Short mmCIF file of N, CA, C and O in Angstrom, two decimals:
data_model
loop_
_atom_site.label_atom_id
_atom_site.label_comp_id
_atom_site.label_asym_id
_atom_site.label_seq_id
_atom_site.Cartn_x
_atom_site.Cartn_y
_atom_site.Cartn_z
N MET A 1 -64.19 26.00 15.39
CA MET A 1 -64.37 25.16 16.12
C MET A 1 -63.51 23.48 15.85
O MET A 1 -63.31 23.96 14.85
N LYS A 2 -62.74 23.07 17.55
CA LYS A 2 -62.13 22.16 16.94
C LYS A 2 -62.41 21.10 17.50
O LYS A 2 -62.92 21.70 19.12
N ILE A 3 -62.41 20.07 17.17
CA ILE A 3 -62.94 19.02 17.74
C ILE A 3 -61.21 17.61 17.97
O ILE A 3 -60.38 17.72 17.90
N THR A 4 -61.89 17.79 19.91
CA THR A 4 -60.76 17.06 20.84
C THR A 4 -60.81 15.93 20.81
O THR A 4 -62.18 15.86 20.57
N PRO A 5 -59.89 15.19 21.42
CA PRO A 5 -60.15 13.77 21.62
C PRO A 5 -60.81 12.87 22.88
O PRO A 5 -61.68 12.16 22.91
N GLU A 6 -61.31 14.13 23.65
CA GLU A 6 -62.31 14.14 24.64
C GLU A 6 -64.17 14.09 24.46
O GLU A 6 -65.22 13.39 24.27
N ASP A 7 -64.02 14.73 23.21
CA ASP A 7 -65.05 14.67 21.75
C ASP A 7 -65.71 13.48 21.21
O ASP A 7 -66.57 12.52 21.35
N VAL A 8 -64.21 13.45 20.51
CA VAL A 8 -64.18 11.44 20.08
C VAL A 8 -64.95 10.55 21.16
O VAL A 8 -65.60 9.86 20.66
N ARG A 9 -63.88 10.36 21.49
CA ARG A 9 -64.07 9.79 23.07
C ARG A 9 -65.98 9.67 23.30
O ARG A 9 -66.88 8.64 23.37
N LYS A 10 -66.42 10.94 22.98
CA LYS A 10 -67.60 10.99 23.37
C LYS A 10 -68.66 10.37 22.51
O LYS A 10 -69.93 10.18 22.91
N VAL A 11 -68.04 11.06 21.10
CA VAL A 11 -69.01 10.44 19.85
C VAL A 11 -69.14 9.06 20.51
O VAL A 11 -70.27 8.85 20.21
N GLY A 12 -68.58 8.84 20.17
CA GLY A 12 -68.44 6.62 20.29
C GLY A 12 -69.30 6.21 21.66
O GLY A 12 -70.14 5.58 21.57
N LEU A 13 -68.89 7.07 22.33
CA LEU A 13 -69.78 6.75 23.35
C LEU A 13 -71.55 6.84 23.76
O LEU A 13 -72.01 5.86 23.70
N LEU A 14 -71.56 8.28 22.56
CA LEU A 14 -73.26 8.06 22.79
C LEU A 14 -73.67 7.41 21.38
O LEU A 14 -74.27 6.49 20.90
N ALA A 15 -72.37 6.86 20.10
CA ALA A 15 -72.99 5.92 19.74
C ALA A 15 -72.98 4.94 19.49
O ALA A 15 -72.94 3.75 18.72
N ARG A 16 -72.35 3.99 21.38
CA ARG A 16 -72.09 2.76 21.84
C ARG A 16 -71.25 2.08 20.20
O ARG A 16 -71.38 0.85 20.24
N LEU A 17 -70.09 2.94 20.28
CA LEU A 17 -69.17 2.00 19.31
C LEU A 17 -68.03 2.36 20.20
O LEU A 17 -67.58 3.13 21.50
N GLU A 18 -66.74 0.95 20.12
CA GLU A 18 -66.03 0.61 21.62
C GLU A 18 -64.91 1.72 20.83
O GLU A 18 -64.35 1.47 19.27
N VAL A 19 -64.16 3.01 21.10
CA VAL A 19 -63.13 3.11 20.37
C VAL A 19 -61.65 3.13 20.79
O VAL A 19 -62.05 3.83 21.95
N GLY A 20 -60.54 2.89 20.04
CA GLY A 20 -59.77 2.45 20.51
C GLY A 20 -58.56 3.60 21.54
O GLY A 20 -58.66 4.51 20.40
N GLU A 21 -58.39 3.96 21.94
CA GLU A 21 -56.96 5.26 22.67
C GLU A 21 -56.56 5.15 21.34
O GLU A 21 -56.02 6.34 20.67
N ASP A 22 -55.70 4.40 20.85
CA ASP A 22 -55.07 4.02 19.42
C ASP A 22 -56.36 4.82 18.40
O ASP A 22 -55.81 5.13 17.06
N GLU A 23 -56.92 4.77 18.30
CA GLU A 23 -57.96 5.45 17.15
C GLU A 23 -57.79 7.02 17.99
O GLU A 23 -58.68 7.97 16.64
N VAL A 24 -58.59 7.66 18.63
CA VAL A 24 -58.48 8.46 18.48
C VAL A 24 -58.03 9.23 18.05
O VAL A 24 -58.78 11.01 17.86
N GLY A 25 -56.59 9.39 18.23
CA GLY A 25 -56.04 10.85 17.27
C GLY A 25 -56.26 11.00 16.36
O GLY A 25 -56.42 12.09 15.73
N PRO A 26 -56.25 9.39 15.39
CA PRO A 26 -56.56 9.44 13.80
C PRO A 26 -58.17 10.11 13.31
O PRO A 26 -58.31 11.16 12.29
N LEU A 27 -59.08 10.28 14.89
CA LEU A 27 -60.30 10.06 14.07
C LEU A 27 -60.39 11.46 14.05
O LEU A 27 -60.89 12.70 13.82
N THR A 28 -59.69 12.36 15.60
CA THR A 28 -59.79 13.94 15.71
C THR A 28 -59.54 14.16 14.80
O THR A 28 -59.52 15.40 13.82
N GLU A 29 -58.25 13.60 14.00
CA GLU A 29 -57.21 14.19 13.05
C GLU A 29 -58.94 14.49 11.86
O GLU A 29 -58.98 15.21 11.15
N HIS A 30 -59.44 13.61 11.75
CA HIS A 30 -60.48 13.50 10.42
C HIS A 30 -60.42 14.25 10.28
O HIS A 30 -61.58 14.13 10.03
N PHE A 31 -61.63 13.69 11.98
CA PHE A 31 -63.32 14.88 11.75
C PHE A 31 -63.08 16.52 12.18
O PHE A 31 -63.53 17.78 11.63
N ASN A 32 -61.96 16.62 12.44
CA ASN A 32 -60.86 18.52 12.45
C ASN A 32 -60.80 18.92 10.94
O ASN A 32 -61.19 20.17 10.65
N THR A 33 -60.41 17.74 9.49
CA THR A 33 -59.75 17.89 8.46
C THR A 33 -61.80 17.99 7.65
O THR A 33 -62.03 19.57 6.61
N ILE A 34 -62.51 17.49 7.53
CA ILE A 34 -64.05 17.50 7.55
C ILE A 34 -64.30 19.11 8.00
O ILE A 34 -64.79 20.26 7.56
N LEU A 35 -64.30 19.47 9.24
CA LEU A 35 -64.42 20.54 9.69
C LEU A 35 -63.91 21.68 9.18
O LEU A 35 -64.39 22.88 8.87
N ASP A 36 -62.77 21.74 8.82
CA ASP A 36 -62.12 22.72 7.88
C ASP A 36 -62.65 22.51 6.18
O ASP A 36 -62.52 23.43 6.26
N TYR A 37 -63.49 20.93 5.96
CA TYR A 37 -63.90 21.77 4.94
C TYR A 37 -65.18 22.83 4.75
O TYR A 37 -65.36 23.57 3.95
N PHE A 38 -65.76 22.61 5.38
CA PHE A 38 -66.36 23.36 6.19
C PHE A 38 -66.68 24.84 6.54
O PHE A 38 -67.29 25.52 6.66
N GLY A 39 -65.19 25.06 7.49
CA GLY A 39 -64.57 26.36 7.29
C GLY A 39 -64.68 27.16 5.51
O GLY A 39 -65.11 28.15 5.51
N LYS A 40 -64.02 25.83 5.49
CA LYS A 40 -63.83 26.81 3.44
C LYS A 40 -65.32 27.12 3.03
O LYS A 40 -65.05 27.86 2.27
N MET A 41 -65.97 26.64 2.97
CA MET A 41 -67.27 27.13 2.28
C MET A 41 -68.20 28.06 3.01
O MET A 41 -68.41 28.94 2.52
N GLU A 42 -67.80 28.32 4.31
CA GLU A 42 -68.06 29.65 4.87
C GLU A 42 -67.22 31.13 4.86
O GLU A 42 -68.21 32.14 5.10
N GLU A 43 -66.05 30.91 2.86
CA GLU A 43 -66.08 31.85 2.99
C GLU A 43 -66.23 32.00 1.74
O GLU A 43 -65.92 33.33 1.18
N LEU A 44 -67.62 31.46 0.93
CA LEU A 44 -68.20 31.58 0.02
C LEU A 44 -68.78 32.64 -0.09
O LEU A 44 -69.84 32.74 1.04
N ASP A 45 -69.23 33.95 -1.02
CA ASP A 45 -70.59 34.99 -0.74
C ASP A 45 -71.53 34.48 -1.25
O ASP A 45 -71.19 33.57 -3.41
N LEU A 46 -72.94 34.17 -1.27
CA LEU A 46 -73.08 33.14 -1.13
C LEU A 46 -75.24 34.16 -0.74
O LEU A 46 -75.96 33.00 -0.53
N SER A 47 -74.65 35.73 -0.63
CA SER A 47 -75.93 36.81 -0.58
C SER A 47 -76.37 36.78 -1.72
O SER A 47 -77.49 36.87 -1.04
N ASP A 48 -76.41 36.50 -3.16
CA ASP A 48 -77.76 36.46 -4.25
C ASP A 48 -78.07 35.16 -4.25
O ASP A 48 -78.54 34.86 -5.28
N VAL A 49 -78.23 34.07 -3.61
CA VAL A 49 -78.16 32.37 -3.88
C VAL A 49 -79.59 31.93 -3.46
O VAL A 49 -79.64 32.45 -1.75
N ASP A 50 -80.05 31.95 -3.76
CA ASP A 50 -81.81 31.37 -2.65
C ASP A 50 -81.85 29.83 -2.02
O ASP A 50 -81.77 28.78 -3.07
N PRO A 51 -81.54 29.65 -0.76
CA PRO A 51 -80.95 28.46 -0.51
C PRO A 51 -81.70 27.91 -0.66
O PRO A 51 -82.00 26.27 -0.69
N PHE A 52 -83.33 28.00 -1.25
CA PHE A 52 -84.44 27.21 -1.61
C PHE A 52 -85.00 27.07 -2.89
O PHE A 52 -85.57 26.09 -3.45
N THR A 53 -83.95 27.10 -4.10
CA THR A 53 -83.94 26.58 -5.43
C THR A 53 -83.13 25.72 -6.18
O THR A 53 -82.35 25.69 -5.50
N ILE A 54 -83.63 25.08 -6.59
CA ILE A 54 -83.32 23.68 -6.31
C ILE A 54 -82.30 23.66 -8.39
O ILE A 54 -84.26 23.84 -8.98
N GLU A 55 -81.16 24.01 -9.01
CA GLU A 55 -81.65 23.92 -10.47
C GLU A 55 -81.51 22.62 -10.42
O GLU A 55 -80.58 21.47 -10.97
N ASP A 56 -82.52 23.10 -12.24
CA ASP A 56 -82.15 21.78 -12.75
C ASP A 56 -82.87 20.44 -12.50
O ASP A 56 -82.35 19.16 -12.89
N ALA A 57 -83.35 20.73 -12.27
CA ALA A 57 -85.01 19.90 -10.71
C ALA A 57 -86.08 19.36 -11.13
O ALA A 57 -87.10 19.93 -11.33
N GLU A 58 -85.65 18.31 -11.24
CA GLU A 58 -87.30 17.63 -12.35
C GLU A 58 -87.70 16.95 -11.01
O GLU A 58 -87.29 17.35 -10.20
N PRO A 59 -89.62 17.90 -11.09
CA PRO A 59 -90.62 16.65 -9.83
C PRO A 59 -90.40 15.90 -9.97
O PRO A 59 -89.83 14.56 -10.54
N LEU A 60 -90.73 15.78 -8.61
CA LEU A 60 -91.08 14.14 -8.13
C LEU A 60 -91.88 13.39 -8.48
O LEU A 60 -92.95 14.04 -8.48
N LYS A 61 -91.10 11.80 -9.20
CA LYS A 61 -92.47 11.25 -9.44
C LYS A 61 -93.10 10.56 -8.10
O LYS A 61 -92.11 10.22 -8.13
N LEU A 62 -94.19 10.79 -7.63
CA LEU A 62 -94.67 10.10 -5.89
C LEU A 62 -95.34 9.51 -7.05
O LEU A 62 -96.43 9.57 -8.06
N ARG A 63 -95.40 7.38 -6.61
CA ARG A 63 -96.05 6.74 -6.13
C ARG A 63 -97.76 6.90 -5.26
O ARG A 63 -97.08 7.43 -4.28
N LYS A 64 -98.85 6.41 -5.13
CA LYS A 64 -99.56 6.55 -4.77
C LYS A 64 -99.25 5.91 -3.43
O LYS A 64 -99.13 4.34 -3.89
N ASP A 65 -99.69 6.70 -1.91
CA ASP A 65 -99.06 5.37 -0.53
C ASP A 65 -100.62 4.49 -0.49
O ASP A 65 -101.40 4.81 -0.37
N GLU A 66 -100.17 3.01 -0.73
CA GLU A 66 -100.89 2.31 -0.86
C GLU A 66 -100.13 1.28 0.17
O GLU A 66 -99.51 0.72 -0.12
N PRO A 67 -101.28 0.76 1.17
CA PRO A 67 -100.14 -1.06 1.88
C PRO A 67 -100.88 -1.46 0.89
O PRO A 67 -101.69 -2.48 0.19
N VAL A 68 -99.36 -2.90 1.41
CA VAL A 68 -99.58 -3.51 0.39
C VAL A 68 -98.94 -5.01 1.38
O VAL A 68 -97.88 -4.56 2.40
N ARG A 69 -99.68 -5.84 0.98
CA ARG A 69 -99.07 -7.22 2.45
C ARG A 69 -97.50 -7.62 1.19
O ARG A 69 -98.55 -8.28 0.50
N TRP A 70 -96.80 -8.15 2.09
CA TRP A 70 -95.89 -9.10 1.43
C TRP A 70 -96.17 -9.80 1.67
O TRP A 70 -96.10 -10.93 3.10
N GLU A 71 -95.96 -10.74 1.14
CA GLU A 71 -95.82 -12.49 1.15
C GLU A 71 -95.17 -12.94 1.97
O GLU A 71 -95.42 -13.99 2.69
N ASN A 72 -93.46 -12.76 2.52
CA ASN A 72 -92.91 -13.52 2.80
C ASN A 72 -92.34 -12.57 4.64
O ASN A 72 -91.47 -13.20 5.24
N ARG A 73 -93.36 -12.42 4.69
CA ARG A 73 -94.09 -11.37 6.24
C ARG A 73 -93.63 -12.36 7.13
O ARG A 73 -92.29 -11.92 8.16
N ASP A 74 -94.55 -13.43 7.16
CA ASP A 74 -93.96 -14.49 8.19
C ASP A 74 -92.75 -14.76 8.13
O ASP A 74 -91.94 -15.78 9.60
N ALA A 75 -91.97 -15.58 6.68
CA ALA A 75 -90.68 -15.78 7.26
C ALA A 75 -89.56 -15.14 7.66
O ALA A 75 -88.94 -15.06 8.57
N ILE A 76 -89.77 -13.69 7.45
CA ILE A 76 -88.99 -13.04 7.92
C ILE A 76 -89.20 -12.87 9.66
O ILE A 76 -88.21 -12.57 10.43
N LEU A 77 -90.18 -12.77 10.46
CA LEU A 77 -90.31 -12.59 11.71
C LEU A 77 -89.78 -14.06 12.16
O LEU A 77 -89.49 -13.63 12.83
N ASP A 78 -89.83 -15.29 11.31
CA ASP A 78 -89.95 -15.86 11.63
C ASP A 78 -87.89 -16.49 11.81
O ASP A 78 -87.41 -16.48 12.84
N GLN A 79 -87.20 -15.42 11.63
CA GLN A 79 -85.94 -15.88 11.11
C GLN A 79 -85.46 -14.43 13.19
O GLN A 79 -84.15 -14.57 12.72
N SER A 80 -86.77 -13.47 13.06
CA SER A 80 -86.02 -12.44 14.16
C SER A 80 -84.89 -12.55 15.14
O SER A 80 -86.19 -13.83 15.77
N PRO A 81 -84.57 -12.33 15.71
CA PRO A 81 -83.69 -12.53 17.29
C PRO A 81 -84.87 -12.75 17.79
O PRO A 81 -84.75 -13.56 18.71
N SER A 82 -85.72 -11.65 18.43
CA SER A 82 -86.31 -11.69 19.78
C SER A 82 -88.20 -10.80 18.86
O SER A 82 -87.77 -9.69 18.40
N ARG A 83 -88.59 -11.63 19.11
CA ARG A 83 -90.02 -11.37 18.40
C ARG A 83 -91.13 -11.24 19.60
O ARG A 83 -91.48 -12.14 20.36
N GLU A 84 -92.87 -10.14 19.44
CA GLU A 84 -93.36 -9.79 19.75
C GLU A 84 -94.56 -9.50 19.41
O GLU A 84 -95.26 -8.75 18.61
N GLY A 85 -95.38 -10.78 18.88
CA GLY A 85 -96.52 -10.97 18.09
C GLY A 85 -96.00 -11.25 17.14
O GLY A 85 -95.16 -11.40 15.89
N ASP A 86 -96.84 -9.82 15.74
CA ASP A 86 -96.80 -10.30 14.68
C ASP A 86 -95.34 -8.67 14.21
O ASP A 86 -95.25 -8.34 12.94
N PHE A 87 -94.85 -9.37 15.46
CA PHE A 87 -94.40 -6.89 14.95
C PHE A 87 -91.86 -8.32 15.85
O PHE A 87 -92.21 -9.33 16.61
N ILE A 88 -91.04 -7.27 15.40
CA ILE A 88 -90.11 -7.72 15.58
C ILE A 88 -89.61 -6.71 16.71
O ILE A 88 -89.22 -5.33 16.03
N LYS A 89 -89.23 -7.43 17.56
CA LYS A 89 -89.12 -6.50 19.28
C LYS A 89 -86.80 -6.16 18.62
O LYS A 89 -86.49 -6.65 18.05
N VAL A 90 -86.60 -4.91 19.07
CA VAL A 90 -85.30 -4.35 19.00
C VAL A 90 -85.65 -3.80 20.60
O VAL A 90 -85.78 -2.92 21.30
N PRO A 91 -84.09 -3.48 20.64
CA PRO A 91 -83.55 -3.44 22.04
C PRO A 91 -83.89 -1.96 22.20
O PRO A 91 -83.88 -0.44 20.87
N ARG A 92 -84.17 -0.87 23.19
CA ARG A 92 -84.06 0.94 23.21
C ARG A 92 -82.51 1.22 23.21
O ARG A 92 -82.28 0.08 23.51
N ILE A 93 -82.63 2.05 22.37
CA ILE A 93 -81.85 2.44 22.35
C ILE A 93 -81.43 4.26 23.14
O ILE A 93 -80.29 5.01 23.26
N GLY A 94 -82.55 4.75 23.81
CA GLY A 94 -82.12 6.22 24.59
C GLY A 94 -83.32 6.26 24.62
O GLY A 94 -84.64 6.11 24.70
N GLY A 95 -82.96 7.41 25.34
CA GLY A 95 -84.14 7.67 26.78
C GLY A 95 -84.89 6.70 27.19
O GLY A 95 -84.32 5.56 27.51
N ASP A 96 -85.83 7.97 28.59
CA ASP A 96 -86.63 6.68 29.16
C ASP A 96 -87.86 6.73 28.56
O ASP A 96 -88.75 7.92 28.93
N ALA A 97 -88.26 5.39 30.34
CA ALA A 97 -90.55 5.90 28.91
C ALA A 97 -91.27 4.94 30.14
O ALA A 97 -90.74 4.76 30.52
#
């Protein structure tokens, strides 16, 4: 599978990035280089490797999940460009609601 310049333009559009025509060629080449690395990984024989085994991994040390009042909450809310009550309002980035 190869990435085409049209693919780069479409990803840029979906990610809401301004991709100039002078950037499309180098980005296409860059993405194809990344895909080539993944292609090399497909050549490895992993038939006897358990994908769910993590070697030398220590168990995660999890803390108890407790709500904590943050003292600077109002300062952050006062600095936000758009606020709705006690929440920071952000623009919708996808989907219809």
